[in-house]
C-alpha cells in the first residue's frame, strides 16, 4: 500500500468516525445554555396551532424549549408505547390515546379539550356546485378521501353511513393533508377534510358544510396527556394547562377547532 | 465483468476456486457488520410475524389485489425500462454527443432524488392542471393520476437509472473492439449491435433488469404522491404495507415478509439464469 493510498484510507476512517460521533452527540450542543426541553408528540393536524403556542410559551418562560414532534396519532402512540422519549402526547382520537393508556404510558387522566369536524373541500367558487355528500357520487365529480384505516377515513365512513351514500373516491390517502393537496393542486374536484384543514389552506379551497359531519363517529376528539416517567413532569403539566387554558382556546378557535 | 470474453474456461474457475483465504482480516469485520445491518432487521421481521394467522393475512382480498398489481406494474415498468433504457445506455456509452456528462447526470437524477419528489414532479407535469396533463385532459379526456398507468410511470421513473447504470458499465467494460472487428468483416452497425454488442453485455442487461424490477417492486414515495392509493387500481404492496402499519401491524409484517419472499425469488432465480447465460 502506497503512502498516498494509506492517507486516503485514514481519511475515510476518520470521516466515518466523525460521522458516527456526530450522529451520537447531536444533543450535546443543545445543553450549552442552561435550559429545559419538553418533548411534545402531537397529531399532525395540530401543526399550526401548537407551533403558535410554542412561540408564546417559550416567550413567557425563557430557558424552556418546546420540541414538537408531529405525526399521525397512531404512529405517535405506537412510538410512545415502544418507549420513545416524549413528555406529552396529544392525539386526534380517543382510540389512539387509549392505546398509550392501556400500555401504562399515560400519567393520570388525559384531557379532552377540542373537537374537529369534516367539511367538503372544493375549488374556490365551487365550480361543480357541490352541496353535500350525495352530490359527490358519480363519475362527473372526482373526490379523494382518507383511507378507512386512518382516523379521518373512519370519520368519513361514519358520515357516509349517516348519509346513506357510498362515495366512489379516485384515491384513499394516508392522511388528511394529502387529501387537501389533491384538491389544492386541482387533481380532484372535492375532498373530505377537517374544518381546520380548509382554514389552513388560506383560500386555496372552499369548505362546504354537510349535516352528517356531526354524526356519531364522524367528529374527532383531541386529547392531551402527560407521559409516564417524564423527567419534566411539572413542565409537562404547565404545557397541558397552557394548551387547555385561555391562550390555547384562542389559538384553537382561530384554527377552526371547536372547544370542549 | 471480464467474464464477457468469449467462452474460455479460465474466468469461471477463478471465480469458484481461489477466494476465501486470500482476504485480509480487516475485510471480514466490517463485512460481517454490514451483512448484519441488512440481515438482522429482516430476521426481526420473521420473529415479529403472527405465524398462526400468516396465511389468512397474506391471502386477504386487499393483499391479493396488491400482490397482483405489484407484479403486473413491476413487470410492465421493467419492460419499459428495457425498451427505453437500453438505447439510452448505448447512447451514453458509445456516442460522442457533446455534453454527454450533463445528460448522464440528468439520467441518474432519480437515484439521488427522494422518490416523493419524483412523484410530485410527475404530478405537476401530468396532473390535471399540469402543462401536459391539461392538454391530455382537453384533447383526449385522459386523466393520468390515480390510474394504474400512473403507477407504471412512477416506477419506470425511479427504476430506469438502475438499468442504465448497470448496462452502461457493462458496455464500457466490454469495450468496442468486437464491434470494430465486426465492422471490418462487413457487418452493418445494426447487425453488429444485434449479433455482437448485445450478446456480449447480456449479463449486464439481465442484472440491470433485475435491479430495475426490484426497485419498481419496492417503489413507494413516487407512487403515493403521483398515483394515489386505491385497492386494485393503484395500491401496490408497499402502499398497502404502509397503510396497514397505521392500524394493523400484524398484516403489515406479514405483507412485508411476502414482499421479501418475492424479492428473494426474483434475485435468486435470475442469478442462476445469469450465471448459465454467460456462455
Coordinates of C-alpha atoms in Angstrom, one line a residue:
Chain A
X1 CA 0.0 0.0 0.0
X2 CA 1.5 3.4 -1.0
X3 CA 1.6 6.2 1.4
X4 CA -0.9 8.3 -0.6
X5 CA -3.4 5.4 -0.5
X6 CA -2.9 4.8 3.1
X7 CA -3.6 8.5 3.8
X8 CA -6.8 8.3 1.8
X9 CA -7.9 5.3 3.8
X10 CA -7.1 7.0 7.1
X11 CA -9.1 10.0 5.9
X12 CA -12.0 7.8 5.1
X13 CA -11.9 6.1 8.5
X14 CA -11.7 9.5 10.2
X15 CA -14.7 10.7 8.2
X16 CA -16.8 7.7 9.2
X17 CA -15.7 8.1 12.8
X18 CA -16.7 11.8 12.8
X19 CA -20.0 10.9 11.2
X20 CA -20.8 8.4 13.8
X21 CA -19.8 10.8 16.6
X22 CA -21.9 13.5 15.1
X23 CA -24.9 11.1 15.0
X24 CA -24.5 10.1 18.6
X25 CA -23.8 13.5 20.1
X26 CA -26.3 15.8 18.4
X27 CA -27.9 16.5 21.8
X28 CA -24.6 17.8 23.2
X29 CA -24.6 21.3 21.7
X30 CA -28.1 22.0 22.9
X31 CA -27.1 21.6 26.5
X32 CA -24.8 24.6 26.3
X33 CA -27.3 27.2 27.6
X34 CA -28.9 26.1 31.0
X35 CA -32.3 25.2 29.6
X36 CA -35.0 22.6 29.9
X37 CA -36.5 20.9 26.9
X38 CA -40.0 19.5 26.8
X39 CA -40.8 17.0 24.0
X40 CA -44.4 17.0 22.8
X41 CA -45.6 14.4 20.4
X42 CA -48.7 15.9 18.7
X43 CA -51.1 14.9 15.9
X44 CA -50.2 16.4 12.5
X45 CA -53.4 18.4 12.4
X46 CA -52.1 20.4 15.4
X47 CA -49.1 21.6 13.5
X48 CA -50.2 25.3 13.1
X49 CA -51.8 25.7 16.5
X50 CA -49.0 24.1 18.5
X51 CA -46.4 26.0 16.5
X52 CA -48.0 29.3 17.5
X53 CA -48.5 28.2 21.2
X54 CA -44.9 27.0 21.4
X55 CA -43.7 30.5 20.5
X56 CA -45.9 32.1 23.1
X57 CA -44.9 29.6 25.8
X58 CA -41.2 30.0 25.2
X59 CA -41.5 33.8 25.3
X60 CA -43.4 33.6 28.6
X61 CA -40.8 31.2 30.1
X62 CA -37.3 31.9 28.7
X63 CA -34.9 29.0 29.1
X64 CA -37.6 26.5 28.2
X65 CA -37.6 24.8 24.8
X66 CA -40.6 23.0 23.5
X67 CA -39.7 20.4 20.9
X68 CA -42.6 19.4 18.8
X69 CA -42.8 16.0 17.1
X70 CA -45.7 15.8 14.7
X71 CA -47.1 12.7 13.1
X72 CA -50.1 10.5 12.7
X73 CA -51.8 9.8 16.1
X74 CA -51.4 6.0 15.6
X75 CA -47.7 6.3 14.8
X76 CA -47.1 8.7 17.8
X77 CA -49.0 6.4 20.2
X78 CA -47.1 3.4 19.0
X79 CA -43.8 5.2 19.4
X80 CA -44.6 6.1 23.0
X81 CA -45.7 2.6 23.7
X82 CA -42.3 1.4 22.3
X83 CA -40.6 3.8 24.8
X84 CA -39.9 6.9 22.6
X85 CA -38.7 9.7 24.8
X86 CA -41.6 12.2 24.9
X87 CA -43.1 14.1 27.8
X88 CA -46.6 14.9 26.4
X89 CA -48.8 13.1 24.0
X90 CA -51.6 15.0 22.1
X91 CA -53.7 12.7 19.8
X92 CA -56.5 13.4 17.4
X93 CA -58.6 10.5 18.6
X94 CA -59.8 8.8 21.7
X95 CA -58.7 5.3 20.4
X96 CA -55.1 6.3 19.9
X97 CA -54.9 7.9 23.4
X98 CA -56.3 4.6 24.8
X99 CA -53.6 2.7 23.1
X100 CA -51.0 4.6 25.1
X101 CA -53.1 4.5 28.3
X102 CA -53.5 0.7 28.1
X103 CA -49.8 0.3 27.8
X104 CA -49.4 2.3 31.1
X105 CA -47.6 5.2 29.4
X106 CA -50.0 8.0 30.3
X107 CA -49.9 9.6 33.8
X108 CA -53.4 10.2 35.2
X109 CA -56.4 11.0 33.1
X110 CA -55.9 12.6 29.7
X111 CA -58.0 15.8 29.0
X112 CA -60.4 16.1 26.0
X113 CA -60.1 19.8 25.1
X114 CA -61.1 20.2 21.4
X115 CA -63.0 18.7 18.5
X116 CA -62.8 18.9 14.8
X117 CA -65.4 18.3 12.1
X118 CA -65.3 17.2 8.5
X119 CA -66.0 19.6 5.6
X120 CA -66.1 19.1 1.9
X121 CA -63.1 21.0 0.4
X122 CA -63.8 22.2 -3.1
X123 CA -62.0 24.6 -5.5
X124 CA -62.8 28.3 -4.8
X125 CA -66.2 29.3 -6.2
X126 CA -67.4 25.7 -6.0
X127 CA -67.4 25.1 -9.9
X128 CA -69.1 21.7 -9.6
X129 CA -71.8 23.1 -7.3
X130 CA -71.4 20.6 -4.6
X131 CA -73.9 20.8 -1.8
X132 CA -73.4 17.7 0.3
X133 CA -72.2 14.1 0.3
X134 CA -74.8 12.8 -2.3
X135 CA -73.6 15.3 -4.9
X136 CA -70.1 13.7 -4.8
X137 CA -71.4 10.3 -6.0
X138 CA -71.0 9.5 -9.7
X139 CA -68.3 9.9 -12.4
X140 CA -68.9 13.6 -13.1
X141 CA -67.3 14.6 -9.7
X142 CA -64.0 13.1 -8.7
X143 CA -63.2 13.0 -5.0
X144 CA -60.4 12.0 -2.7
X145 CA -60.9 10.8 0.9
X146 CA -58.7 9.3 3.7
X147 CA -58.3 5.5 3.8
X148 CA -60.7 3.8 6.3
X149 CA -57.6 2.6 8.3
X150 CA -56.7 6.1 9.4
X151 CA -58.8 8.3 11.8
X152 CA -60.1 10.8 9.2
X153 CA -61.1 7.8 7.0
X154 CA -63.0 6.2 9.8
X155 CA -64.8 9.6 10.3
X156 CA -65.5 9.7 6.6
X157 CA -67.1 6.2 6.7
X158 CA -69.3 7.2 9.7
X159 CA -70.5 10.2 7.7
X160 CA -71.2 8.1 4.7
X161 CA -73.2 5.7 6.8
X162 CA -75.2 8.5 8.3
X163 CA -76.0 10.0 4.9
X164 CA -76.8 6.6 3.4
X165 CA -74.4 7.1 0.5
X166 CA -71.3 5.2 -0.7
X167 CA -68.6 7.5 -2.2
X168 CA -66.5 6.5 -5.2
X169 CA -63.1 8.1 -4.5
X170 CA -60.3 8.0 -7.1
X171 CA -57.8 7.7 -4.2
X172 CA -57.8 6.9 -0.5
X173 CA -55.0 8.8 1.1
X174 CA -52.8 8.0 4.1
X175 CA -53.5 11.3 5.8
X176 CA -55.8 14.2 5.6
X177 CA -53.2 16.7 4.3
X178 CA -52.7 14.5 1.2
X179 CA -56.4 14.8 0.5
X180 CA -56.2 18.5 0.8
X181 CA -53.2 18.6 -1.5
X182 CA -55.2 16.7 -4.2
X183 CA -57.8 19.5 -4.1
X184 CA -55.4 22.5 -4.0
X185 CA -53.5 21.1 -6.9
X186 CA -56.7 20.7 -8.9
X187 CA -56.4 16.9 -9.4
X188 CA -59.8 16.2 -7.8
X189 CA -63.0 18.2 -7.6
X190 CA -63.6 17.6 -3.9
X191 CA -62.0 16.1 -0.8
X192 CA -63.2 15.2 2.7
X193 CA -61.0 17.0 5.1
X194 CA -61.4 18.8 8.5
X195 CA -62.6 22.3 9.0
X196 CA -59.1 23.1 10.3
X197 CA -57.5 21.9 7.1
X198 CA -59.8 24.1 5.0
X199 CA -58.9 27.1 7.3
X200 CA -55.2 26.4 6.9
X201 CA -55.3 26.3 3.1
X202 CA -55.7 30.2 3.1
X203 CA -58.4 30.5 0.5
X204 CA -57.0 27.9 -1.9
X205 CA -60.1 25.8 -1.2
X206 CA -63.6 26.5 0.0
X207 CA -65.3 24.4 2.7
X208 CA -68.8 23.1 2.3
X209 CA -70.6 22.1 5.5
X210 CA -72.8 19.0 5.4
X211 CA -75.3 17.7 8.1
X212 CA -73.6 14.3 8.7
X213 CA -70.4 15.9 9.8
X214 CA -71.7 15.8 13.4
X215 CA -72.9 12.2 13.2
X216 CA -71.8 9.5 15.7
X217 CA -68.1 8.7 15.0
X218 CA -67.7 11.4 12.4
X219 CA -66.4 14.2 14.7
X220 CA -62.9 13.9 16.0
X221 CA -61.8 14.5 19.6
X222 CA -58.5 15.9 20.7
X223 CA -56.9 14.6 23.9
X224 CA -53.7 15.5 25.7
X225 CA -51.9 13.7 28.5
X226 CA -48.6 13.6 30.3
X227 CA -46.3 10.6 29.5
X228 CA -45.5 8.3 32.5
X229 CA -41.9 8.7 33.8
X230 CA -41.3 12.1 32.2
X231 CA -38.2 13.9 33.6
X232 CA -40.1 17.1 33.2
X233 CA -43.4 16.3 34.8
X234 CA -44.1 19.8 36.1
X235 CA -43.2 21.4 32.8
X236 CA -45.5 18.8 31.1
X237 CA -48.3 19.9 33.4
X238 CA -47.9 23.6 32.7
X239 CA -47.8 22.9 28.9
X240 CA -51.1 20.9 29.2
X241 CA -52.6 23.8 31.3
X242 CA -51.4 26.3 28.7
X243 CA -52.9 24.4 25.8
X244 CA -56.3 23.8 27.6
X245 CA -56.3 27.4 29.0
X246 CA -57.4 30.7 27.6
X247 CA -54.4 31.2 25.2
X248 CA -54.8 27.7 23.9
X249 CA -58.6 28.4 23.4
X250 CA -57.9 31.4 21.3
X251 CA -55.4 29.6 19.0
X252 CA -57.6 26.6 18.7
X253 CA -60.7 28.6 17.8
X254 CA -58.8 30.7 15.2
X255 CA -57.7 27.5 13.5
X256 CA -61.3 26.2 13.3
X257 CA -61.4 23.8 16.2
X258 CA -64.4 23.6 18.4
X259 CA -63.7 23.8 22.2
X260 CA -64.8 21.1 24.6
Chain B
X1 CA -17.1 -8.1 -15.6
X2 CA -14.3 -9.6 -17.7
X3 CA -16.3 -12.8 -18.0
X4 CA -17.9 -11.4 -21.1
X5 CA -14.9 -12.5 -23.0
X6 CA -16.0 -15.5 -25.2
X7 CA -16.2 -18.9 -23.6
X8 CA -12.7 -19.6 -22.1
X9 CA -13.0 -21.7 -19.0
X10 CA -10.5 -19.6 -17.1
X11 CA -12.6 -16.8 -15.6
X12 CA -15.1 -19.3 -14.3
X13 CA -12.6 -21.5 -12.5
X14 CA -11.0 -18.4 -10.9
X15 CA -14.5 -17.4 -9.7
X16 CA -15.2 -20.6 -7.8
X17 CA -11.6 -21.6 -6.9
X18 CA -9.4 -19.0 -5.2
X19 CA -11.4 -16.5 -3.0
X20 CA -11.6 -17.2 0.8
X21 CA -8.2 -17.4 2.4
X22 CA -6.7 -14.6 0.3
X23 CA -8.8 -11.9 2.1
X24 CA -7.0 -10.0 4.8
X25 CA -8.8 -9.9 8.2
X26 CA -9.7 -6.1 8.1
X27 CA -12.1 -7.0 5.3
X28 CA -14.1 -9.5 7.4
X29 CA -15.1 -7.4 10.4
X30 CA -16.8 -4.6 8.5
X31 CA -18.2 -7.2 6.1
X32 CA -19.9 -9.0 8.9
X33 CA -21.2 -5.8 10.4
X34 CA -22.5 -4.7 7.0
X35 CA -24.2 -8.1 6.5
X36 CA -25.8 -7.9 10.0
X37 CA -27.1 -4.4 9.3
X38 CA -29.1 -5.9 6.4
X39 CA -29.9 -9.4 7.7
X40 CA -30.8 -8.8 11.4
X41 CA -33.8 -6.4 10.8
X42 CA -35.2 -8.9 8.3
X43 CA -34.7 -11.7 10.9
X44 CA -36.6 -9.4 13.3
X45 CA -39.5 -9.3 10.9
X46 CA -39.6 -13.1 11.0
X47 CA -39.7 -13.1 14.8
X48 CA -42.4 -10.4 14.9
X49 CA -44.7 -12.2 12.4
X50 CA -48.1 -13.6 13.6
X51 CA -47.4 -17.0 12.1
X52 CA -50.7 -18.8 13.1
X53 CA -52.6 -16.2 11.0
X54 CA -49.9 -15.6 8.4
X55 CA -51.7 -17.4 5.6
X56 CA -55.1 -15.6 6.1
X57 CA -53.2 -12.3 6.3
X58 CA -51.4 -12.6 3.0
X59 CA -54.4 -14.1 1.2
X60 CA -56.9 -11.4 2.1
X61 CA -58.7 -9.6 -0.7
X62 CA -56.6 -6.4 -0.3
X63 CA -53.3 -8.4 -0.1
X64 CA -54.0 -10.4 -3.3
X65 CA -55.1 -7.3 -5.2
X66 CA -51.9 -5.6 -4.1
X67 CA -49.7 -8.5 -5.0
X68 CA -51.2 -8.9 -8.4
X69 CA -51.0 -5.1 -9.0
X70 CA -47.3 -5.0 -7.8
X71 CA -46.2 -7.9 -10.1
X72 CA -48.2 -6.5 -13.1
X73 CA -46.9 -2.9 -12.8
X74 CA -43.4 -4.1 -11.8
X75 CA -43.1 -6.2 -14.9
X76 CA -44.6 -3.6 -17.2
X77 CA -42.2 -0.9 -15.9
X78 CA -39.3 -3.3 -16.3
X79 CA -40.2 -3.8 -19.9
X80 CA -40.4 0.0 -20.4
X81 CA -37.0 0.4 -18.7
X82 CA -35.6 -2.2 -21.2
X83 CA -37.3 -0.5 -24.1
X84 CA -36.1 3.0 -23.4
X85 CA -33.1 2.4 -21.0
X86 CA -31.2 0.0 -23.3
X87 CA -30.9 2.6 -26.1
X88 CA -30.2 5.3 -23.5
X89 CA -27.3 3.3 -22.1
X90 CA -25.9 2.7 -25.6
X91 CA -26.0 6.4 -26.3
X92 CA -24.3 7.2 -23.0
X93 CA -21.6 4.6 -23.5
X94 CA -20.9 4.7 -27.2
X95 CA -21.9 8.0 -28.8
X96 CA -19.8 11.2 -28.8
X97 CA -22.6 13.7 -28.3
X98 CA -21.4 17.0 -26.8
X99 CA -22.4 17.5 -23.2
X100 CA -22.8 13.8 -22.5
X101 CA -21.8 14.1 -18.8
X102 CA -24.7 16.5 -18.3
X103 CA -27.1 14.1 -19.9
X104 CA -25.7 11.3 -17.8
X105 CA -26.2 13.2 -14.5
X106 CA -29.8 14.0 -15.5
X107 CA -30.5 10.4 -16.2
X108 CA -29.1 9.5 -12.8
X109 CA -31.2 12.1 -11.0
X110 CA -33.9 9.7 -9.8
X111 CA -31.2 7.8 -7.9
X112 CA -30.4 10.7 -5.7
X113 CA -33.8 12.4 -5.6
X114 CA -36.2 11.3 -2.8
X115 CA -38.9 9.3 -4.6
X116 CA -41.6 11.5 -3.3
X117 CA -40.0 14.5 -5.1
X118 CA -40.1 12.4 -8.3
X119 CA -43.8 11.7 -7.7
X120 CA -44.5 15.4 -7.1
X121 CA -42.7 16.5 -10.3
X122 CA -44.7 13.9 -12.2
X123 CA -47.9 15.3 -10.6
X124 CA -47.0 18.8 -11.5
X125 CA -46.3 17.8 -15.1
X126 CA -49.1 15.2 -15.8
X127 CA -51.7 16.2 -13.1
X128 CA -55.0 17.7 -14.3
X129 CA -53.7 21.3 -14.0
X130 CA -50.1 20.5 -15.2
X131 CA -48.9 21.7 -18.6
X132 CA -49.0 18.3 -20.2
X133 CA -51.9 16.9 -18.1
X134 CA -54.1 19.8 -19.1
X135 CA -53.7 19.0 -22.8
X136 CA -54.2 15.3 -22.3
X137 CA -57.5 16.1 -20.4
X138 CA -58.7 18.6 -23.0
X139 CA -57.8 16.6 -26.1
X140 CA -58.3 13.0 -25.2
X141 CA -60.1 13.2 -21.9
X142 CA -57.3 11.3 -20.2
X143 CA -56.5 11.8 -16.6
X144 CA -53.2 10.2 -15.7
X145 CA -53.0 10.5 -11.9
X146 CA -55.0 7.8 -9.9
X147 CA -54.6 5.3 -12.7
X148 CA -52.6 2.1 -13.0
X149 CA -50.7 3.8 -15.8
X150 CA -49.6 6.4 -13.3
X151 CA -48.1 3.6 -11.1
X152 CA -46.2 2.3 -14.1
X153 CA -44.9 5.8 -15.0
X154 CA -43.7 6.4 -11.4
X155 CA -42.0 3.0 -11.2
X156 CA -40.3 3.5 -14.6
X157 CA -39.1 6.9 -13.5
X158 CA -37.3 5.6 -10.4
X159 CA -36.2 2.3 -11.8
X160 CA -34.8 3.3 -15.2
X161 CA -31.4 4.6 -13.9
X162 CA -30.6 1.2 -12.3
X163 CA -30.8 -0.4 -15.7
X164 CA -28.9 2.4 -17.5
X165 CA -26.1 2.4 -14.9
X166 CA -25.7 -1.4 -15.0
X167 CA -25.8 -1.6 -18.8
X168 CA -23.5 1.4 -19.4
X169 CA -20.9 -0.2 -17.0
X170 CA -21.1 -3.5 -18.9
X171 CA -20.8 -1.7 -22.3
X172 CA -17.7 0.3 -21.1
X173 CA -16.0 -2.8 -19.6
X174 CA -16.6 -4.8 -22.8
X175 CA -15.1 -2.1 -24.9
X176 CA -15.8 -1.7 -28.6
X177 CA -13.1 -4.0 -30.1
X178 CA -15.5 -6.7 -31.2
X179 CA -17.8 -4.2 -32.8
X180 CA -14.7 -2.8 -34.7
X181 CA -13.8 -6.3 -35.8
X182 CA -17.4 -7.0 -36.9
X183 CA -17.4 -3.8 -38.9
X184 CA -14.2 -4.7 -40.7
X185 CA -15.8 -8.0 -41.6
X186 CA -18.6 -6.1 -43.3
X187 CA -21.3 -6.1 -40.6
X188 CA -23.7 -3.1 -40.7
X189 CA -24.0 -1.1 -37.4
X190 CA -27.4 -2.7 -36.8
X191 CA -26.0 -6.3 -37.3
X192 CA -23.0 -5.5 -35.1
X193 CA -25.4 -4.2 -32.3
X194 CA -27.7 -7.2 -32.6
X195 CA -25.1 -10.0 -33.1
X196 CA -22.1 -8.7 -31.2
X197 CA -22.8 -5.9 -28.7
X198 CA -26.0 -7.1 -27.1
X199 CA -24.9 -10.7 -26.6
X200 CA -21.6 -9.5 -25.1
X201 CA -23.4 -7.3 -22.5
X202 CA -26.3 -9.7 -21.9
X203 CA -25.3 -10.4 -18.2
X204 CA -25.2 -6.7 -17.6
X205 CA -28.6 -6.3 -19.2
X206 CA -30.1 -9.1 -17.1
X207 CA -28.7 -7.8 -13.8
X208 CA -29.8 -4.3 -14.8
X209 CA -33.3 -5.5 -15.5
X210 CA -33.4 -7.4 -12.2
X211 CA -32.3 -4.3 -10.3
X212 CA -34.9 -2.2 -12.1
X213 CA -37.7 -4.8 -11.3
X214 CA -36.6 -4.9 -7.7
X215 CA -36.7 -1.1 -7.4
X216 CA -40.1 -1.0 -9.1
X217 CA -41.5 -3.6 -6.8
X218 CA -40.4 -1.7 -3.7
X219 CA -41.5 1.7 -5.1
X220 CA -43.5 3.8 -2.6
X221 CA -42.9 7.5 -2.5
X222 CA -43.3 8.4 -6.1
X223 CA -46.4 6.1 -6.4
X224 CA -48.2 7.5 -3.4
X225 CA -47.5 11.1 -4.4
X226 CA -48.4 10.7 -8.1
X227 CA -50.8 7.8 -8.4
X228 CA -52.6 7.9 -5.0
X229 CA -53.8 4.8 -3.3
X230 CA -56.9 2.7 -4.2
X231 CA -57.3 -1.0 -3.8
X232 CA -57.0 -2.9 -7.1
X233 CA -56.0 0.2 -9.1
X234 CA -53.0 1.9 -7.5
X235 CA -52.5 0.3 -4.1
X236 CA -49.4 -1.8 -4.6
X237 CA -47.9 -3.9 -1.8
X238 CA -45.6 -1.2 -0.4
X239 CA -48.6 1.2 -0.2
X240 CA -50.7 -1.4 1.5
X241 CA -47.9 -2.2 3.9
X242 CA -47.6 1.4 4.9
X243 CA -51.4 1.8 5.2
X244 CA -51.6 -1.3 7.4
X245 CA -48.7 -0.2 9.6
X246 CA -51.1 2.5 10.9
X247 CA -53.6 0.2 12.4
X248 CA -52.9 -3.5 11.6
X249 CA -49.2 -4.2 12.3
X250 CA -49.7 -8.0 12.0
X251 CA -50.9 -7.6 8.5
X252 CA -48.1 -5.1 7.7
X253 CA -45.5 -7.5 8.9
X254 CA -47.0 -10.5 7.0
X255 CA -47.1 -8.5 3.8
X256 CA -43.5 -7.3 4.3
X257 CA -42.4 -10.9 4.5
X258 CA -44.4 -11.6 1.4
X259 CA -42.5 -8.8 -0.4
X260 CA -39.2 -10.2 0.9
X261 CA -40.1 -13.6 -0.4
X262 CA -41.0 -12.2 -3.9
X263 CA -37.7 -10.2 -3.9
X264 CA -35.6 -13.2 -2.9
X265 CA -37.3 -15.4 -5.6
X266 CA -36.5 -12.8 -8.2
X267 CA -32.9 -12.3 -7.2
X268 CA -32.1 -16.0 -6.8
X269 CA -34.0 -17.0 -9.9
X270 CA -32.2 -14.6 -12.2
X271 CA -28.8 -15.1 -10.5
X272 CA -28.8 -18.7 -11.6
X273 CA -30.0 -17.9 -15.1
X274 CA -27.5 -15.1 -15.3
X275 CA -24.6 -17.5 -14.5
X276 CA -25.7 -20.1 -17.0
X277 CA -26.4 -17.4 -19.6
X278 CA -22.7 -16.2 -19.7
X279 CA -22.0 -18.7 -22.4

